CSV table of C-alpha atoms in Angstrom, one decimal:
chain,number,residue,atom,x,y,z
A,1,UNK,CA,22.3,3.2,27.7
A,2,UNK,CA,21.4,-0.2,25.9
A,3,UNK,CA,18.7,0.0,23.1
A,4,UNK,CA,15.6,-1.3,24.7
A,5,UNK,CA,16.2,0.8,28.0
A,6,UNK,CA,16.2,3.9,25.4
A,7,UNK,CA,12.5,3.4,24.1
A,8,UNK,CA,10.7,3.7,27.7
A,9,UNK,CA,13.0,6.7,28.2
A,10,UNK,CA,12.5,8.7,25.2
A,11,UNK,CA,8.6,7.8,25.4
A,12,UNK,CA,8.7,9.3,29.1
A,13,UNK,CA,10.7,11.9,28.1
A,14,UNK,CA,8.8,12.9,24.8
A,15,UNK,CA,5.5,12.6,27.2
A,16,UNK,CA,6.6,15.4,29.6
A,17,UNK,CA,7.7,17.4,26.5
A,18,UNK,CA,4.5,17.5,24.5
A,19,UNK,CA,2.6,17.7,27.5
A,20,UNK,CA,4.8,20.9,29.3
A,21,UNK,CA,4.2,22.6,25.2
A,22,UNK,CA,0.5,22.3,25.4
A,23,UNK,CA,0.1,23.4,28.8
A,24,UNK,CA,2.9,26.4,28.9
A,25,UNK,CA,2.6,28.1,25.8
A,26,UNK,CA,0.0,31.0,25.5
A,27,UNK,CA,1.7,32.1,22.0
A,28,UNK,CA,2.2,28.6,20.1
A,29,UNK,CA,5.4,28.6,18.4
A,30,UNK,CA,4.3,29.5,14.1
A,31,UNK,CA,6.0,27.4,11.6
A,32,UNK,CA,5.8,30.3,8.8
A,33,UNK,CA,7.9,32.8,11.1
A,34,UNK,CA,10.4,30.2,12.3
A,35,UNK,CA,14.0,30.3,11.9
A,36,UNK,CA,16.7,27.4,12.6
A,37,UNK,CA,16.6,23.7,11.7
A,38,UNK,CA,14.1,21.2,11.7
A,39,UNK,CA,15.2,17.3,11.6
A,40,UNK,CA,13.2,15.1,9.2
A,41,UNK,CA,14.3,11.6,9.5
A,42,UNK,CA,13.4,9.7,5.7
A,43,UNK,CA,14.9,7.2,3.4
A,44,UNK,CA,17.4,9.7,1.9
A,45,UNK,CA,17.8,13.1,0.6
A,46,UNK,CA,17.5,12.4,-2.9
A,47,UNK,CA,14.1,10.5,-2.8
A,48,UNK,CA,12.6,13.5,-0.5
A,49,UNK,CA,13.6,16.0,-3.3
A,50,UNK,CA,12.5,13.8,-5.4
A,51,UNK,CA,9.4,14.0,-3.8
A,52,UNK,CA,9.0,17.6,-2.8
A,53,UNK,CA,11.8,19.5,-4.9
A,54,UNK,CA,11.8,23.1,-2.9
A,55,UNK,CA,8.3,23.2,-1.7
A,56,UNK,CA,9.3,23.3,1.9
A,57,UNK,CA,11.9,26.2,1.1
A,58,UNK,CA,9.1,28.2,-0.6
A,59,UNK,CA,6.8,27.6,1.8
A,60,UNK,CA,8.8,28.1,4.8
A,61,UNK,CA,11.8,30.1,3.9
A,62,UNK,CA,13.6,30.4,7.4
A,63,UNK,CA,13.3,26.8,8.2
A,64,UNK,CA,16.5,25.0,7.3
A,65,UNK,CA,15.6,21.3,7.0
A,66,UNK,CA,18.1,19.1,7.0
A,67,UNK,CA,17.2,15.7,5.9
A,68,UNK,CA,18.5,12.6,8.1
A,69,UNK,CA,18.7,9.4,5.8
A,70,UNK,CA,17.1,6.1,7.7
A,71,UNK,CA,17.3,4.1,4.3
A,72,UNK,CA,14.7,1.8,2.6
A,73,UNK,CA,15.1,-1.7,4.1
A,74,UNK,CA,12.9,-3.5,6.1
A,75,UNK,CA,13.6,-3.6,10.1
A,76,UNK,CA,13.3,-7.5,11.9
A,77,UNK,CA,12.5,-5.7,15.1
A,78,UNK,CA,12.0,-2.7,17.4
A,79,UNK,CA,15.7,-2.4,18.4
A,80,UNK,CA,16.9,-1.6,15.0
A,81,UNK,CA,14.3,1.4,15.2
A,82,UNK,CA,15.9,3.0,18.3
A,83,UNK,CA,18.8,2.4,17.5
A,84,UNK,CA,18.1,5.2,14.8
A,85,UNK,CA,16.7,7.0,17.1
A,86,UNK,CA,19.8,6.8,19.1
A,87,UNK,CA,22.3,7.8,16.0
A,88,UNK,CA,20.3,10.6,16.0
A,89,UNK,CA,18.9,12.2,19.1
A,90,UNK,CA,17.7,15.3,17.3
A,91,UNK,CA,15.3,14.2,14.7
A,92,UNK,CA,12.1,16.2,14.6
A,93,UNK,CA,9.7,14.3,12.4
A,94,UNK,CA,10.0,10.7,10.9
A,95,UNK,CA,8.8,9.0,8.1
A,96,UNK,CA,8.2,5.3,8.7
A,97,UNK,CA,7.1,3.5,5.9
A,98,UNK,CA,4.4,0.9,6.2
A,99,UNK,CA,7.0,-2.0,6.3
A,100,UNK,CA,8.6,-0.6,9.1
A,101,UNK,CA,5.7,1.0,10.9
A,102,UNK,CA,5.1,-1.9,13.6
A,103,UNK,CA,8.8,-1.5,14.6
A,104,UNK,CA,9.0,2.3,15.3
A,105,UNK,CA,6.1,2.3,17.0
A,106,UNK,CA,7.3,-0.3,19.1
A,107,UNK,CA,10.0,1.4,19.4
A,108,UNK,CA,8.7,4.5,21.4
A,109,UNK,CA,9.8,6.5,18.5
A,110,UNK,CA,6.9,8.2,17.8
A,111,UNK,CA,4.7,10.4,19.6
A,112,UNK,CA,0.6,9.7,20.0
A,113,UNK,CA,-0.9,12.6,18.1
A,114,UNK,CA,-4.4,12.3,19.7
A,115,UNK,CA,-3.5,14.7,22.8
A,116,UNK,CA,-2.0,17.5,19.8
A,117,UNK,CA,-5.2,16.6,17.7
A,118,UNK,CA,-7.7,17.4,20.6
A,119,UNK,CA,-6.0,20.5,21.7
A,120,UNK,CA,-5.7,22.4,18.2
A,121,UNK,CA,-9.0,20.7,17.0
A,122,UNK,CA,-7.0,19.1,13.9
A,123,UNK,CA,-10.1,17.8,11.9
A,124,UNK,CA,-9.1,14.0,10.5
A,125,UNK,CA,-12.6,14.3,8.6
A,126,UNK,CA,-10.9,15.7,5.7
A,127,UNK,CA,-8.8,12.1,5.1
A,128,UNK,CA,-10.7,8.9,3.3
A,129,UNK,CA,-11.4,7.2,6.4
A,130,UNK,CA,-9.9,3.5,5.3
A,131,UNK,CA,-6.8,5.6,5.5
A,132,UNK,CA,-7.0,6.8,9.4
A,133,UNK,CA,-8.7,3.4,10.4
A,134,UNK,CA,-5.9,1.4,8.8
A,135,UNK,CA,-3.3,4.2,10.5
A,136,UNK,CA,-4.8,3.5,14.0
A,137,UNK,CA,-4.8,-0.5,13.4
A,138,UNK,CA,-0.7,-0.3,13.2
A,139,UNK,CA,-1.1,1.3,16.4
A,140,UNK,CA,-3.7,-0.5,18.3
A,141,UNK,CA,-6.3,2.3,18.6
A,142,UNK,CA,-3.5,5.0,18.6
A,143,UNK,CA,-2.7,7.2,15.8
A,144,UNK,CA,1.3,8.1,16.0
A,145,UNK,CA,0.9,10.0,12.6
A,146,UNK,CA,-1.0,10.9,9.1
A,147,UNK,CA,-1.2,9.1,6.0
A,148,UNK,CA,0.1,11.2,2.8
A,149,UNK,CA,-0.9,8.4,0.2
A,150,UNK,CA,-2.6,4.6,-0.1
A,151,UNK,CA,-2.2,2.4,-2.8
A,152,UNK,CA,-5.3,-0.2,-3.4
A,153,UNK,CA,-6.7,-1.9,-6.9
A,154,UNK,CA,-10.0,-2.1,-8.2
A,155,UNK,CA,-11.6,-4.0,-11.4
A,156,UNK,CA,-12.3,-1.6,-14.6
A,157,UNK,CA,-14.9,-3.0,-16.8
A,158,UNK,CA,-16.2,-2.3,-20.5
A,159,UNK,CA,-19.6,-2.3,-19.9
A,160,UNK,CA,-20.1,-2.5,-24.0
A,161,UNK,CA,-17.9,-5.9,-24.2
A,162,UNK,CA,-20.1,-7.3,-21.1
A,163,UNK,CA,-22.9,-6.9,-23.3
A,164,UNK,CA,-21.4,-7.6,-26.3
A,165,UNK,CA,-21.5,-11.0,-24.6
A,166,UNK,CA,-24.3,-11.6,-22.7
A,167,UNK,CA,-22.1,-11.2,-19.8
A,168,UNK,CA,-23.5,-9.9,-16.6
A,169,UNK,CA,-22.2,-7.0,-15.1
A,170,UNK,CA,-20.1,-7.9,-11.7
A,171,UNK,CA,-21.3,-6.7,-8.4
A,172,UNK,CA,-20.3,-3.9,-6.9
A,173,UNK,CA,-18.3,-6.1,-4.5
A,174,UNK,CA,-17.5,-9.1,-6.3
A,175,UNK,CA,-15.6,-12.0,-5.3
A,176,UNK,CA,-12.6,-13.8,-7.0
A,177,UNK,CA,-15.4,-16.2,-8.0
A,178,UNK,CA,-17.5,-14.3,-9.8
A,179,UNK,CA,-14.5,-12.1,-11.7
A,180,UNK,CA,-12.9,-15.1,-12.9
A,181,UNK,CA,-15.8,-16.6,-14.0
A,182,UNK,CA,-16.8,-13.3,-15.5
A,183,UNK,CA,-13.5,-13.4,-17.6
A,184,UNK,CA,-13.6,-17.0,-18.9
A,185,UNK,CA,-17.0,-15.7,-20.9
A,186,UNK,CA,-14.9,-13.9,-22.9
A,187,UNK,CA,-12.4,-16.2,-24.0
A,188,UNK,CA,-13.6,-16.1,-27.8
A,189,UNK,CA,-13.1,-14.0,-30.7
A,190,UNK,CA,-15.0,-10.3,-30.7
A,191,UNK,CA,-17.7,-9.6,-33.2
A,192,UNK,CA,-15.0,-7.7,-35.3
A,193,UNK,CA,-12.5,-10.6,-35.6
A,194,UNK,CA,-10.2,-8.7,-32.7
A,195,UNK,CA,-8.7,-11.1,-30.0
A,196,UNK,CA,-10.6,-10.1,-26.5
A,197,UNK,CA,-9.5,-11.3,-23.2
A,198,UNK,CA,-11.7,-11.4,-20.3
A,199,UNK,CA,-9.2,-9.7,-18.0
A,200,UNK,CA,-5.7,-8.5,-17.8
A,201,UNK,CA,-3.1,-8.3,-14.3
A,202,UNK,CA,-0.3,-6.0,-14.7
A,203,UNK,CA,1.6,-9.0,-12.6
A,204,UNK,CA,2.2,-13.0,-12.8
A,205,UNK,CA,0.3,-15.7,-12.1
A,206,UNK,CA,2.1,-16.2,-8.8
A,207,UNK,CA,0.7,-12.9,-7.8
A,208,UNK,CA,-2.6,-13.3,-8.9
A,209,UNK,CA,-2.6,-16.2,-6.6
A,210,UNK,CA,-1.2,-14.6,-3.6
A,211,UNK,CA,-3.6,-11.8,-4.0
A,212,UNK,CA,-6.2,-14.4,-3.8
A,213,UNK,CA,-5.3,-15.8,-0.9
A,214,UNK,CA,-4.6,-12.2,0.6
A,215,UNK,CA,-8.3,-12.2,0.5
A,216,UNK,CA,-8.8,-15.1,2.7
A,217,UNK,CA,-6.5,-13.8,5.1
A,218,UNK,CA,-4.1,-16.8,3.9
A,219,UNK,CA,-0.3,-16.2,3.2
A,220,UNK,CA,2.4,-18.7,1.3
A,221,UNK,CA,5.6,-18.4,3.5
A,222,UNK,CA,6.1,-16.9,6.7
A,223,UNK,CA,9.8,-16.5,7.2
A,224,UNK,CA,9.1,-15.4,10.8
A,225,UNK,CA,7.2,-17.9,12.1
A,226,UNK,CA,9.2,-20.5,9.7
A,227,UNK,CA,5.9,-21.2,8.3
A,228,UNK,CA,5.2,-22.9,4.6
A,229,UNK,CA,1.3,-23.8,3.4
A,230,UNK,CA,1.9,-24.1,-0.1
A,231,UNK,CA,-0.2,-28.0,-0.3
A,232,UNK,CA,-2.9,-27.2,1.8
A,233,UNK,CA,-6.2,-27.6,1.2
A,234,UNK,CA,-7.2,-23.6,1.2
A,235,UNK,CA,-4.2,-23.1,-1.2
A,236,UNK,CA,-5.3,-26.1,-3.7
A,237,UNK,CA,-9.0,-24.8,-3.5
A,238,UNK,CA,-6.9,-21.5,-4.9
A,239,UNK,CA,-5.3,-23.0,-7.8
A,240,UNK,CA,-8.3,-25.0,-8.9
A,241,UNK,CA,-9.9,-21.5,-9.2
A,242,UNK,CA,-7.1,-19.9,-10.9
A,243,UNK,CA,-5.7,-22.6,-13.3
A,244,UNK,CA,-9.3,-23.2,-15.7
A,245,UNK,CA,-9.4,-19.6,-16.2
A,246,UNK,CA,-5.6,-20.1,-17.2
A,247,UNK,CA,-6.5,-23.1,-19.6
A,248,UNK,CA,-9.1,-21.0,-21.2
A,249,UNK,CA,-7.3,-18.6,-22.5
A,250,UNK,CA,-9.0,-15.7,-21.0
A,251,UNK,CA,-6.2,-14.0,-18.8
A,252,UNK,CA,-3.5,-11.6,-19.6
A,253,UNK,CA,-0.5,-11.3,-17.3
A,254,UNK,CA,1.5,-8.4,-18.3
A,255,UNK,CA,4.3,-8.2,-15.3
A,256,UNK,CA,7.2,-6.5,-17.3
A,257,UNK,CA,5.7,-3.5,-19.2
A,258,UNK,CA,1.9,-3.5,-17.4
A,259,UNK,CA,-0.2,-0.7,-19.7
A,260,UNK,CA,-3.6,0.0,-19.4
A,261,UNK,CA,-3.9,0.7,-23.5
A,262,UNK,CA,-5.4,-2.7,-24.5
A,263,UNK,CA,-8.3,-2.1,-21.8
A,264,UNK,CA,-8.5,1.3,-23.6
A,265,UNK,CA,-8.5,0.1,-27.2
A,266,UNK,CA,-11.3,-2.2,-26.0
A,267,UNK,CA,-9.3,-5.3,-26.2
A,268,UNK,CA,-10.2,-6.5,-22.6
A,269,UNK,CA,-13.1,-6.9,-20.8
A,270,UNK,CA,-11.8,-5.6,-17.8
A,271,UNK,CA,-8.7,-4.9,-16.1
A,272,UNK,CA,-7.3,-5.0,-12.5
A,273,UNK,CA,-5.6,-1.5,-11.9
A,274,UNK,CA,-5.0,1.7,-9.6
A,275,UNK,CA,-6.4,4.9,-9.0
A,276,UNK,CA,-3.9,6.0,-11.5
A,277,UNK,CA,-5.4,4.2,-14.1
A,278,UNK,CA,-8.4,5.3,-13.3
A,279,UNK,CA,-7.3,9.2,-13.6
A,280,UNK,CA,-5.4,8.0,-17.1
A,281,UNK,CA,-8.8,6.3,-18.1
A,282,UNK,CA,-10.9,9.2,-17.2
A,283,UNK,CA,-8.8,11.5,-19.3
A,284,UNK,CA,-8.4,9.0,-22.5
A,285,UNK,CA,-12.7,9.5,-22.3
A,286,UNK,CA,-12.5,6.0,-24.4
A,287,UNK,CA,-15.6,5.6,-26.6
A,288,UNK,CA,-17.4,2.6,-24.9
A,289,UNK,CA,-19.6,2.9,-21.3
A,290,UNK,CA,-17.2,2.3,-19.0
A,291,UNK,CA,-17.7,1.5,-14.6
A,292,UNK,CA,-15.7,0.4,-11.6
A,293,UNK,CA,-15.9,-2.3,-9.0
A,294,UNK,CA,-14.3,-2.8,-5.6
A,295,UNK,CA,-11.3,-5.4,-5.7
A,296,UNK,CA,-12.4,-8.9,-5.3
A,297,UNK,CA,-13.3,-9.6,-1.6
A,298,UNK,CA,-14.0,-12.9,0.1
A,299,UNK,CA,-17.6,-13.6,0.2
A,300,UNK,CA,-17.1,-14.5,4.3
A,301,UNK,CA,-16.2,-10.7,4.9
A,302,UNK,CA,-17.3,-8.8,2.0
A,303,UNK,CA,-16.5,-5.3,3.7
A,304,UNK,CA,-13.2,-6.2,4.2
A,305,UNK,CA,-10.0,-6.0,2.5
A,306,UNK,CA,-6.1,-6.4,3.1
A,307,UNK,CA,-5.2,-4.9,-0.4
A,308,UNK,CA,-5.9,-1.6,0.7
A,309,UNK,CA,-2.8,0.0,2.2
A,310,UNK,CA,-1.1,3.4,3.2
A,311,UNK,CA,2.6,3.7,1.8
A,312,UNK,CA,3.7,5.1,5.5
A,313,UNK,CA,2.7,7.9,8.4
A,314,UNK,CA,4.4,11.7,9.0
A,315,UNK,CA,4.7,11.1,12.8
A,316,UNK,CA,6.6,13.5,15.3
A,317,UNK,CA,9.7,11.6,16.5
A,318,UNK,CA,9.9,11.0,20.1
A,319,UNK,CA,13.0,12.6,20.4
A,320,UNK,CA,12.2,16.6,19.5
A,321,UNK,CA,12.4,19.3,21.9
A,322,UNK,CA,9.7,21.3,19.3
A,323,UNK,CA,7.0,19.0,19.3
A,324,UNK,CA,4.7,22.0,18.3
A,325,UNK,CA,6.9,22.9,15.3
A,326,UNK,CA,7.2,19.6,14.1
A,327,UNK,CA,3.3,18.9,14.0
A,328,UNK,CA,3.1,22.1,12.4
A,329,UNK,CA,5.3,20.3,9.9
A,330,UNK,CA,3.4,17.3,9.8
A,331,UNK,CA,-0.1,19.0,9.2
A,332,UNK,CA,1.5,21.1,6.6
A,333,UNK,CA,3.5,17.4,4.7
A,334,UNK,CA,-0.1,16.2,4.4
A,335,UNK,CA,-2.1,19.2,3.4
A,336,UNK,CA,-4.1,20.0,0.0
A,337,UNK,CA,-0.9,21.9,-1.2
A,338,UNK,CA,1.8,19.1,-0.8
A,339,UNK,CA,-0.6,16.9,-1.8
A,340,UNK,CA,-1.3,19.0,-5.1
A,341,UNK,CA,2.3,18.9,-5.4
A,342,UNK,CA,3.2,15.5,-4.7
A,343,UNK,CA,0.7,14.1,-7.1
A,344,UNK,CA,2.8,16.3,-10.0
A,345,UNK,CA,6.2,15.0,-9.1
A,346,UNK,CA,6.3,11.4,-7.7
A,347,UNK,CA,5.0,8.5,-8.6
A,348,UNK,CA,3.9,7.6,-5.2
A,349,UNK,CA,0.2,6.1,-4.6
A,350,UNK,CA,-3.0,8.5,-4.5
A,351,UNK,CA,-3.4,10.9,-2.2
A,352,UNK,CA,-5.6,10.1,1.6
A,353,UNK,CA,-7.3,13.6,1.3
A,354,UNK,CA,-10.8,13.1,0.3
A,355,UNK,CA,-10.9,16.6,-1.8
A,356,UNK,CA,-7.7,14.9,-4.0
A,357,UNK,CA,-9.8,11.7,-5.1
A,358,UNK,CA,-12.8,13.3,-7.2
A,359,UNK,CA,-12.6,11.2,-10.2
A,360,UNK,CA,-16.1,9.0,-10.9
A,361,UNK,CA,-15.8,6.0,-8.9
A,362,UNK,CA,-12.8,6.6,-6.9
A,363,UNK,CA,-14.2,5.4,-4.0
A,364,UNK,CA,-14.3,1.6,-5.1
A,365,UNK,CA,-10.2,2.1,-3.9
A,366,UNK,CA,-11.0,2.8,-0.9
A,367,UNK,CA,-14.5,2.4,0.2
A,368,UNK,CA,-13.9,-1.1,1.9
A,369,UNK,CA,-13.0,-1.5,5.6
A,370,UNK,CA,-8.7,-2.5,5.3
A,371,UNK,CA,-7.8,-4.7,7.7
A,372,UNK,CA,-3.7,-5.0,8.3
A,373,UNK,CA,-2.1,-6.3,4.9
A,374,UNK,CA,-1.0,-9.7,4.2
A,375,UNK,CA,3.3,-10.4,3.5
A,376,UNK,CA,5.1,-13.3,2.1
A,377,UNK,CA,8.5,-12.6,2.0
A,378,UNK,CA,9.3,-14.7,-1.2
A,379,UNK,CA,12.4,-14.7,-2.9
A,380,UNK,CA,12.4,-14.2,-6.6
A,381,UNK,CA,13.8,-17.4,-7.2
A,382,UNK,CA,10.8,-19.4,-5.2
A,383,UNK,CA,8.1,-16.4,-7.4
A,384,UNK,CA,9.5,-17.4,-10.6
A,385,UNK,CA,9.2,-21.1,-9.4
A,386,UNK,CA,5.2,-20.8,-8.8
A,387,UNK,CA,5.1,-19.0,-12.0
A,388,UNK,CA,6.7,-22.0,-13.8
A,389,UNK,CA,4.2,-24.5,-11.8
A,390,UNK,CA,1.5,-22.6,-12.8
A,391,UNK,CA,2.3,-23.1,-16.2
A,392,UNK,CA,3.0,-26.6,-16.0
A,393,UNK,CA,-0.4,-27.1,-14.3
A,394,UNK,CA,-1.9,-25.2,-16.7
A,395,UNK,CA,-0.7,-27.2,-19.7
A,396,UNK,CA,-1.2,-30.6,-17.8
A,397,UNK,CA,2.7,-31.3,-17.7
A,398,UNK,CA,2.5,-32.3,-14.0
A,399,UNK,CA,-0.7,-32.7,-12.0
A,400,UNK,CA,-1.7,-29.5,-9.5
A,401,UNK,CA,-0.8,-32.1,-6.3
A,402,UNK,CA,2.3,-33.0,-7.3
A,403,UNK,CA,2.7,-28.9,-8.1
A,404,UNK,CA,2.0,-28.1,-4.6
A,405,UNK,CA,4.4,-30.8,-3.1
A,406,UNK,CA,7.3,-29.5,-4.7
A,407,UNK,CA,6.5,-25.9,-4.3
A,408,UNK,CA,6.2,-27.3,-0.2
A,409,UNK,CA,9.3,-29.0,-0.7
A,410,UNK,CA,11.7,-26.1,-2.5
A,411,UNK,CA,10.2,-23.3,-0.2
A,412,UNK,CA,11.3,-26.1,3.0
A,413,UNK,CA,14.5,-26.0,1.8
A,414,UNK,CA,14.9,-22.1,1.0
A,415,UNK,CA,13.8,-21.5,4.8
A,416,UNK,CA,16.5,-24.0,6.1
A,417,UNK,CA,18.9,-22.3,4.0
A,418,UNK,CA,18.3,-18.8,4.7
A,419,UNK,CA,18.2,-20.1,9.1
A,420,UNK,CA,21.6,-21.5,8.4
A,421,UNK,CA,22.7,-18.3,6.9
A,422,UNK,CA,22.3,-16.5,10.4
């Protein structure tokens, strides 16, 4: 059977089966007394152990789950996904990571979960609600599975420094504006002689520049489309916005070994980070008044944001013959107990589960409306490139137009390159 006949057989056929299970069986099928083998399609074996060690086993000791390895790269199209599918025609439950979540769903390779939700009364109240809504965009208004963990930023300030400086505090929802400017305030020396920066990235300039334009719904390079916009006028409004604060001294970049300890030591008046550094800030209880604001968002949509993402969905493949088994499964992979224990031994993003994210102001991570998230699929060479460009701009080596033309110009040539490579 060729590939793309495959999907619309295995979506009819995986219809029929959930449909016959909800309607035929008066004693559903209990994952706790279960014995034989359950399918789990992820990247490997080693990164789900990783991941879960033997909480399955404990939990369920007559379930043998034997892990199916889909790998980590990213998929160019729907075809690739059933084509796992049909390699292996007996996976139970998939995890498709956000990259590749457009392409399994296209796929037919995942099951809609609202008919299963409706008919055990599965209460999605109990996830931050960014998480489902941003679950449902990848499906157009269809949920095909449940978010374990998201992974967002937010700005951590030190209240003290602001007013150290006669700075005033950012609002709740700032924009890249008004953080920037916020930070160029603080490109002096502190009261005690100490060097103080106004704000630190745990990335490079090139990122701090894409993240802005993330915001504005703007990307750099679109390999798909053969698209390239480094020299226009949206991206040069960008720079000019990024490079003074450069010039001024009052930004740290720390891409190699990012640490949250000079924000902690009081050494910077605020600093772009993760719910994770918000947990390791809470428990450092640092000695100066300390708050949270939402990650910068353009002033046009100030709800909004496209930095706010989940890391992939549990979904029941389309292919089981135990669909009630395997969203048994599912519920269970994004409950309060694997979530307990997944936040112990991974170093995944922050639980979706509203009763995991307790901390004092958690909710600036997640507490704006996501919309789908922005990719540039730069090489390393062409990142290190605007890195260097940014630095020349920065110390007036070559002017920010001329910048912007060769930037056009390499990234041109990269794209013809990698189209004559295929």
């Amino acid at each position: 059977m060729e590939v793309k006949g495959l999907r619309l057989a295995i979506g009819t056929m995986a219809l029929s089966t959930v449909l016959m299970s909800c309607s035929t069986h008066r004693n559903e099928p209990d994952l706790y007394r279960f014995e034989g083998v359950i399918q789990l399609g992820y990247s490997s074996e080693e990164d789900f152990e990783q991941r879960y060690s033997d909480l399955l086993e404990q939990e369920f000791p007559g379930v043998r789950l034997h892990i199916v390895p889909i790998g980590r790269r990213g998929m160019e199209s729907a075809d690739e996904a059933a084509e796992i599918l049909k390699q292996n025609p007996d996976l139970d439950v998939l995890y498709a990571p956000w990259y590749n979540l457009s392409e399994f769903i296209e796929s037919g390779a995942l099951i809609a979960l609202d008919t299963l939700i409706k008919k055990d009364g599965y209460d999605l109240s109990s996830f931050i609600p960014s998480s489902i809504e941003l679950a449902r965009q990848y499906g157009s208004g269809t949920l095909y599975g449940l978010p374990t963990t998201y992974n967002s930023s937010a700005i951590l300030i030190n209240e003290d420094l602001f007013e150290q400086y006669n700075v005033e505090l950012l609002a709740e929802q700032p924009s890249w504006q008004d953080v920037l400017g916020a930070a160029m305030r603080f490109a002096h020396s502190g009261g005690s002689g100490q060097a103080v920066k106004g704000i630190e990235f745990p990335f490079s300039s090139s990122a701090l520049l894409r993240e802005i334009g993330w915001s504005q719904g703007l990307t750099m390079y679109d390999d798909k489309k053969e698209i390239v916009s480094f020299n226009t006028e949206r991206w040069k409004q960008i720079w000019q916005l990024v490079i003074p604060a450069i010039q001024s001294g009052s930004i740290h970049f720390e891409p190699e070994s990012p640490s949250l300890s000079s924000f902690i030591n009081g050494e910077r008046a605020m600093y772009y980070g993760t719910i994770r550094n918000l947990s390791q800030l809470s428990r450092s209880e640092p000695k100066f008044r300390w708050s949270v604001v939402t990650q910068p968002v353009d002033p046009s949509a100030q709800s909004r944001t496209s930095r706010f993402n989940i890391d992939g969905l549990y979904a029941v493949a389309s292919t089981t013959d135990q669909p009630e088994l395997a969203w048994q499964l599912v519920q269970f992979l994004c409950s309060e107990t694997a979530a307990r224990w997944v936040d112990q031994n991974s170093v995944l993003g922050a639980s979706t589960l509203i009763s995991q994210n307790k901390l004092s102001y958690a909710d600036a991570f997640y507490k704006l409306v996501p919309t789908m998230p922005q990719i540039d699929a730069l090489t390393l060479p062409m990142i290190q490139f605007i890195d260097q460009m940014a630095q020349d701009v920065a110390a007036n080596k070559i002017s920010l137009d001329a910048a912007l033309d060769e930037l056009q110009a390499q990234a041109i040539a990269e794209l013809a390159a990698n189209g004559e490579e295929q």
